[in-house]
Backbone as numpy.savetxt, mean C-alpha at the origin, in Angstrom:
# Nx Ny Nz CAx CAy CAz Cx Cy Cz
3.74 11.88 -18.28 4.63 10.74 -18.40 3.91 9.48 -17.90
3.90 8.42 -18.68 3.20 7.22 -18.26 3.86 6.55 -17.05
3.04 5.88 -16.28 3.53 5.15 -15.12 3.99 3.77 -15.60
5.17 3.36 -15.16 5.76 2.11 -15.61 5.71 1.04 -14.52
5.38 -0.16 -14.91 5.39 -1.30 -13.98 6.84 -1.63 -13.63
7.08 -1.94 -12.35 8.42 -2.35 -11.92 8.76 -3.71 -12.50
10.02 -3.90 -12.86 10.43 -5.23 -13.33 10.74 -6.11 -12.12
11.08 -7.34 -12.36 11.29 -8.31 -11.28 12.41 -7.89 -10.33
13.52 -7.41 -10.86 14.64 -6.96 -10.01 14.25 -5.75 -9.17
13.53 -4.82 -9.77 13.08 -3.63 -9.03 12.11 -4.02 -7.92
11.19 -4.92 -8.22 10.24 -5.40 -7.19 10.99 -6.01 -6.02
11.95 -6.87 -6.32 12.71 -7.54 -5.26 13.48 -6.52 -4.42
14.08 -5.55 -5.07 14.83 -4.53 -4.36 13.94 -3.71 -3.44
12.83 -3.24 -3.96 11.93 -2.41 -3.15 11.28 -3.21 -2.03
10.96 -4.47 -2.28 10.36 -5.28 -1.22 11.33 -5.48 -0.06
12.61 -5.48 -0.35 13.60 -5.55 0.72 13.51 -4.35 1.65
13.13 -3.20 1.10 12.99 -1.98 1.90 11.62 -1.89 2.58
10.66 -2.62 2.07 9.29 -2.62 2.64 9.05 -3.97 3.30
9.74 -4.21 4.38 9.80 -5.54 4.99 8.46 -6.13 5.41
7.50 -5.30 5.77 6.22 -5.83 6.25 5.19 -5.99 5.14
5.54 -5.62 3.94 4.67 -5.77 2.79 5.05 -7.05 2.05
4.06 -7.71 1.47 4.32 -8.92 0.70 3.78 -8.75 -0.72
4.40 -9.45 -1.64 3.89 -9.45 -3.01 2.55 -10.15 -3.05
1.67 -9.65 -3.88 0.34 -10.24 -4.05 0.02 -10.24 -5.54
-0.99 -10.98 -5.90 -1.47 -11.00 -7.29 -0.35 -11.27 -8.30
0.42 -12.29 -8.00 1.49 -12.71 -8.90 2.48 -11.58 -9.22
2.80 -10.80 -8.18 3.77 -9.72 -8.34 3.21 -8.42 -8.86
1.90 -8.36 -9.05 1.26 -7.16 -9.59 0.83 -6.17 -8.51
1.00 -6.56 -7.22 0.54 -5.72 -6.12 1.36 -6.05 -4.87
1.24 -5.18 -3.86 1.78 -5.48 -2.54 0.65 -5.38 -1.53
0.80 -6.12 -0.44 -0.27 -6.23 0.56 0.34 -6.18 1.96
-0.43 -5.59 2.87 -0.03 -5.59 4.28 -1.28 -5.61 5.15
-1.18 -6.32 6.27 -2.25 -6.37 7.28 -1.81 -5.54 8.48
-2.76 -4.83 9.05 -2.51 -4.00 10.23 -3.50 -4.39 11.31
-3.06 -4.36 12.55 -3.96 -4.62 13.67 -3.77 -3.52 14.71
-4.90 -3.01 15.20 -4.89 -1.91 16.14 -5.60 -2.29 17.43
-5.56 -1.40 18.39 -6.15 -1.66 19.70 -7.67 -1.86 19.60
-8.32 -1.05 18.77 -9.77 -1.12 18.66 -10.21 -0.50 17.33
-11.52 -0.44 17.12 -12.06 0.09 15.88 -11.70 1.56 15.69
-11.78 2.36 16.75 -11.48 3.79 16.63 -10.05 4.03 16.16
-9.11 3.27 16.69 -7.71 3.41 16.28 -7.53 2.98 14.82
-8.18 1.90 14.43 -8.11 1.42 13.04 -8.72 2.46 12.10
-9.86 3.00 12.48 -10.53 3.97 11.62 -9.72 5.26 11.51
-9.11 5.70 12.61 -8.26 6.88 12.58 -7.08 6.68 11.63
-6.49 5.49 11.65 -5.41 5.16 10.72 -5.91 5.25 9.28
-7.09 4.72 9.01 -7.65 4.76 7.66 -7.87 6.20 7.20
-8.31 7.05 8.09 -8.51 8.46 7.73 -7.17 9.10 7.33
-6.12 8.81 8.10 -4.80 9.38 7.78 -4.30 8.85 6.43
-4.53 7.55 6.17 -4.15 6.98 4.87 -4.96 7.64 3.76
-6.24 7.86 4.00 -7.10 8.48 2.98 -6.60 9.88 2.61
-6.13 10.64 3.58 -5.60 11.98 3.30 -4.35 11.90 2.42
-3.48 10.94 2.70 -2.29 10.74 1.86 -2.71 10.32 0.45
-3.67 9.40 0.37 -4.13 8.89 -0.92 -4.70 10.03 -1.78
-5.47 10.89 -1.18 -6.04 12.02 -1.93 -4.94 12.95 -2.42
-3.97 13.22 -1.55 -2.87 14.11 -1.93 -2.07 13.52 -3.09
-1.85 12.21 -3.06 -1.06 11.53 -4.10 -1.91 11.11 -5.30
-3.23 11.21 -5.17 -4.15 10.71 -6.20 -3.82 9.25 -6.52
-3.63 8.48 -5.45 -3.31 7.05 -5.58 -3.99 6.33 -4.43
-5.07 5.64 -4.73 -5.97 5.14 -3.69 -5.81 3.63 -3.49
-5.73 3.21 -2.23 -5.55 1.80 -1.93 -6.83 0.99 -2.11
-6.66 -0.29 -2.28 -7.76 -1.24 -2.13 -7.65 -1.70 -0.69
-8.73 -1.58 0.07 -8.61 -1.91 1.49 -9.91 -2.39 2.08
-9.77 -2.99 3.26 -10.95 -3.41 4.02 -10.65 -3.24 5.50
-11.73 -3.15 6.26 -11.62 -2.98 7.70 -12.67 -3.84 8.38
-12.23 -4.64 9.34 -13.13 -5.37 10.22 -12.64 -5.12 11.64
-13.46 -4.41 12.40 -13.17 -4.00 13.77 -11.79 -3.36 13.89
-10.78 -4.08 14.41 -9.48 -3.47 14.64 -8.44 -3.87 13.59
-8.88 -4.50 12.51 -7.97 -4.96 11.47 -8.20 -4.18 10.17
-7.09 -3.81 9.53 -7.13 -3.13 8.24 -6.22 -3.90 7.29
-6.76 -4.22 6.12 -6.00 -4.89 5.07 -5.83 -3.89 3.92
-4.60 -3.73 3.43 -4.35 -2.79 2.34 -3.59 -3.50 1.22
-4.09 -3.32 0.01 -3.40 -3.78 -1.19 -3.16 -2.56 -2.08
-1.93 -2.47 -2.59 -1.56 -1.38 -3.48 -1.15 -1.94 -4.84
-1.69 -1.36 -5.88 -1.34 -1.68 -7.25 -1.62 -0.45 -8.09
-0.99 -0.35 -9.24 -1.20 0.79 -10.11 -1.91 0.31 -11.37
-3.17 0.65 -11.48 -3.97 0.19 -12.61 -3.43 0.74 -13.94
-2.93 1.98 -13.93 -2.38 2.58 -15.15 -1.15 1.84 -15.65
-0.44 1.15 -14.75 0.76 0.40 -15.13 0.47 -1.10 -15.25
-0.76 -1.47 -14.96 -1.15 -2.88 -14.96 -0.25 -3.71 -14.04
0.08 -3.11 -12.88 0.91 -3.83 -11.90 1.53 -2.90 -10.89
2.57 -3.37 -10.28 3.26 -2.64 -9.22 4.17 -1.56 -9.82
4.09 -0.35 -9.25 4.91 0.77 -9.73 5.52 1.50 -8.55
6.36 2.48 -8.85 6.93 3.30 -7.79 5.86 4.07 -7.02
4.73 4.32 -7.63 3.63 4.98 -6.91 3.20 4.13 -5.72
3.17 2.81 -5.90 2.79 1.90 -4.82 3.86 1.87 -3.73
5.11 1.82 -4.14 6.21 1.81 -3.20 6.18 3.07 -2.34
6.03 4.22 -2.98 5.99 5.49 -2.23 4.79 5.57 -1.31
3.66 5.07 -1.77 2.46 5.06 -0.91 2.69 4.15 0.29
3.28 2.98 0.08 3.56 2.05 1.18 4.51 2.69 2.19
5.53 3.39 1.71 6.47 4.07 2.62 5.75 5.14 3.44
4.85 5.88 2.81 4.08 6.90 3.55 3.15 6.26 4.57
2.53 5.15 4.22 1.66 4.44 5.15 2.47 3.94 6.34
3.61 3.33 6.07 4.47 2.83 7.15 4.90 3.95 8.08
5.12 5.14 7.54 5.58 6.27 8.35 4.50 6.73 9.34
3.26 6.35 9.11 2.17 6.72 10.03 2.24 5.94 11.34
2.90 4.82 11.33 2.91 3.93 12.51 4.05 4.24 13.45
């Protein structure tokens, strides 16, 4: 079954539930910044996210500088934001 891009109303509704995530790329993605105590804590978080990403076969675009992690989620197969991104964001939030 093909992955479908969320429409404007769906994006708005889901973003209400993902309060710390913001729309990015003209509504085609969501983004969140994380800050941790130190590099080890940030890296440990990234490892936990990587395990979820592998299980879901849905991998984030991300970067890490010392204790900061930036994550952007988008679904390339849908050419934008999909429920796969929403579910991944909820799983990431549950790690904190």
